[in-house]
Short mmCIF file of C-alpha atoms and ligand atoms in Angstrom, two decimals:
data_model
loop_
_atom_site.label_atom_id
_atom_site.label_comp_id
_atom_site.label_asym_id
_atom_site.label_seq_id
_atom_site.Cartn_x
_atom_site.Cartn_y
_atom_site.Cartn_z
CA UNK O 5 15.66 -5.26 -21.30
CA UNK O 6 13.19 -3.24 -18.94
CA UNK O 7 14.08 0.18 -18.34
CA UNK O 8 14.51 0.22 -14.54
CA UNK O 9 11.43 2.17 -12.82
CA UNK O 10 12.17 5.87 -12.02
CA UNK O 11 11.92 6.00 -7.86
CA UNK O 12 12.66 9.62 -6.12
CA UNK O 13 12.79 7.92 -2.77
CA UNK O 14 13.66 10.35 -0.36
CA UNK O 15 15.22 8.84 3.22
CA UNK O 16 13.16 10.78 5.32
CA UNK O 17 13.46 9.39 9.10
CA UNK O 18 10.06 7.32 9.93
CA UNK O 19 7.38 9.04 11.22
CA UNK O 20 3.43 8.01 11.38
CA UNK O 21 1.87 11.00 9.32
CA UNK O 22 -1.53 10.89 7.91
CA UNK O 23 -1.41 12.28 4.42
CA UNK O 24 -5.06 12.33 3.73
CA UNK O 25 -6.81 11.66 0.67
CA UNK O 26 -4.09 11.14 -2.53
CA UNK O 27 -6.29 11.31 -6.00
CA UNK O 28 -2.99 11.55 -8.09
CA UNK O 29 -0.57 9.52 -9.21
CA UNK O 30 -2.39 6.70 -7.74
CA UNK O 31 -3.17 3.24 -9.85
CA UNK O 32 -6.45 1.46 -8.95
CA UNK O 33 -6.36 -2.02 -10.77
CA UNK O 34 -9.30 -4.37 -10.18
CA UNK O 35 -7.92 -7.96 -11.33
CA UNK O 36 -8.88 -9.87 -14.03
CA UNK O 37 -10.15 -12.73 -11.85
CA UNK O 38 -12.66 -9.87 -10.06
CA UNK O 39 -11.10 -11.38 -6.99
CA UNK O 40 -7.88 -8.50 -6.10
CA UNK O 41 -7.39 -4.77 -6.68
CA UNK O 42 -4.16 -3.54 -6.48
CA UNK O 43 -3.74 -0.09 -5.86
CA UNK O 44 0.17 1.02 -6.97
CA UNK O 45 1.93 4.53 -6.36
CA UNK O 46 4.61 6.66 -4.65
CA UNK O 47 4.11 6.98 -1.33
CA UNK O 48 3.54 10.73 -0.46
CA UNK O 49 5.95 10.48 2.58
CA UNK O 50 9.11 9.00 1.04
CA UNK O 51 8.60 8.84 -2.70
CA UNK O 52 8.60 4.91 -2.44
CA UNK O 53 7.16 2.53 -4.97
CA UNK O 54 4.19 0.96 -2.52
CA UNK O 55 1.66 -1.74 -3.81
CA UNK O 56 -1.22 -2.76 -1.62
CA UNK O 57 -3.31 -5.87 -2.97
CA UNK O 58 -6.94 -6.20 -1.23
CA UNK O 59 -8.34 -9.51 -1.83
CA UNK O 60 -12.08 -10.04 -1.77
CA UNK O 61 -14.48 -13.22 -2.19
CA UNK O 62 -12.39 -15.95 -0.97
CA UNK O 63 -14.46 -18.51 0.24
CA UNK O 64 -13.62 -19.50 3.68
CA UNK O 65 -11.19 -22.26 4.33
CA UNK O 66 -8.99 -21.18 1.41
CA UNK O 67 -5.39 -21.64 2.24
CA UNK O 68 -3.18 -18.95 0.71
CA UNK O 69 -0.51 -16.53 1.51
CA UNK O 70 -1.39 -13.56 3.57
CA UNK O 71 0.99 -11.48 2.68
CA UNK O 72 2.11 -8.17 4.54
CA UNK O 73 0.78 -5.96 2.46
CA UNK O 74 -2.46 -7.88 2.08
CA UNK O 75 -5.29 -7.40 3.46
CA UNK O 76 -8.89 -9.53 2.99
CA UNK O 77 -12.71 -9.03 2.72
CA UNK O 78 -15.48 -11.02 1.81
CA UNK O 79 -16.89 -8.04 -0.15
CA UNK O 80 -15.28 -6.32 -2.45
CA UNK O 81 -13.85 -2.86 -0.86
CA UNK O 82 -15.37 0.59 -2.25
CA UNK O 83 -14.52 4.14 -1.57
CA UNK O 84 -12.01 5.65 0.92
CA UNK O 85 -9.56 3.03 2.36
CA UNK O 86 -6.05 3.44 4.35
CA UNK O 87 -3.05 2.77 2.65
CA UNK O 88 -0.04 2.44 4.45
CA UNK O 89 3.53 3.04 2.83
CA UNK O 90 5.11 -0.70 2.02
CA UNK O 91 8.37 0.78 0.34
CA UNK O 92 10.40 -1.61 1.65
CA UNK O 93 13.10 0.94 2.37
CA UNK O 94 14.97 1.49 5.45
CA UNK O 95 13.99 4.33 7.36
CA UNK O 96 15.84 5.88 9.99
CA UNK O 97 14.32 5.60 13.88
CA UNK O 98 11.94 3.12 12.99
CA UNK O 99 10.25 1.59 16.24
CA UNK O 100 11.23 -2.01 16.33
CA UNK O 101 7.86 -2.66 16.70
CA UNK O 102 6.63 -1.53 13.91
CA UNK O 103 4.70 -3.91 11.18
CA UNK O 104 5.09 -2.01 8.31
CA UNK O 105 7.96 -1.64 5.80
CA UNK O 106 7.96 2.01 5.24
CA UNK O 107 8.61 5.13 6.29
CA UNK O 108 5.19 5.47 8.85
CA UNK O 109 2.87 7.58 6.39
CA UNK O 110 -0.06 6.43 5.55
CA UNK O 111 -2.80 7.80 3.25
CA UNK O 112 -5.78 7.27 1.92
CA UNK O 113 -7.13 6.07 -1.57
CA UNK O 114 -10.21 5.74 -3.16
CA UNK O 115 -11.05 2.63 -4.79
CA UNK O 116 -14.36 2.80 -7.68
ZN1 ZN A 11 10.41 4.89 2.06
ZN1 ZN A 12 6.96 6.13 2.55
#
């Protein structure tokens, strides 16, 4: 048995904040395979779990999933890039048009 993971999500009505620069409580992850880096964390808006995979180096005409949260590069991504809150929660007066499955903030995180 897994202890379940500790999440202080707060239900804070959507709202597209920029919450600048986050240096805490922020994992950066490069993948094994040198080909991903996952960057995992609570989202400074809502207290969400949020995971955002970059993938980098795929050779073109590779056939995977793009997934929501994913976005790709050829090179592998360095210093300051957006992150927007994934937390998969429902927040109240989100547009309808709205891609993302958070609560609207969105932040930024420095990758090494
Ligand atoms: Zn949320
Ligand atoms: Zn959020």
């Amino acid at each position: 048995m897994t202890e379940p993971r500790i999440e202080h999500h707060r239900p804070v009505e959507y709202r597209l904040a920029d919450h600048r620069l986050q240096r805490d409580g922020f994992t950066v992850a490069p993948a094994a395979d040198g080909r991903r880096i996952e960057v995992t964390g609570s989202c400074p808006g809502c207290g969400g779990h949020t995971t955002v995979v970059w993938e980098y180096g795929i050779p073109s005409g590779h056939k995977g999933f793009l997934g929501r949260s994913k976005a790709r590069s050829i090179d592998r991504p360095v210093g300051a890039r957006t992150v927007y809150c994934d937390c998969g929660h429902v927040h109240a007066n989100r547009p309808a048009e709205a891609w993302d499955q958070g609560c609207g903030a969105y932040w930024q995180v420095e990758l090494p």
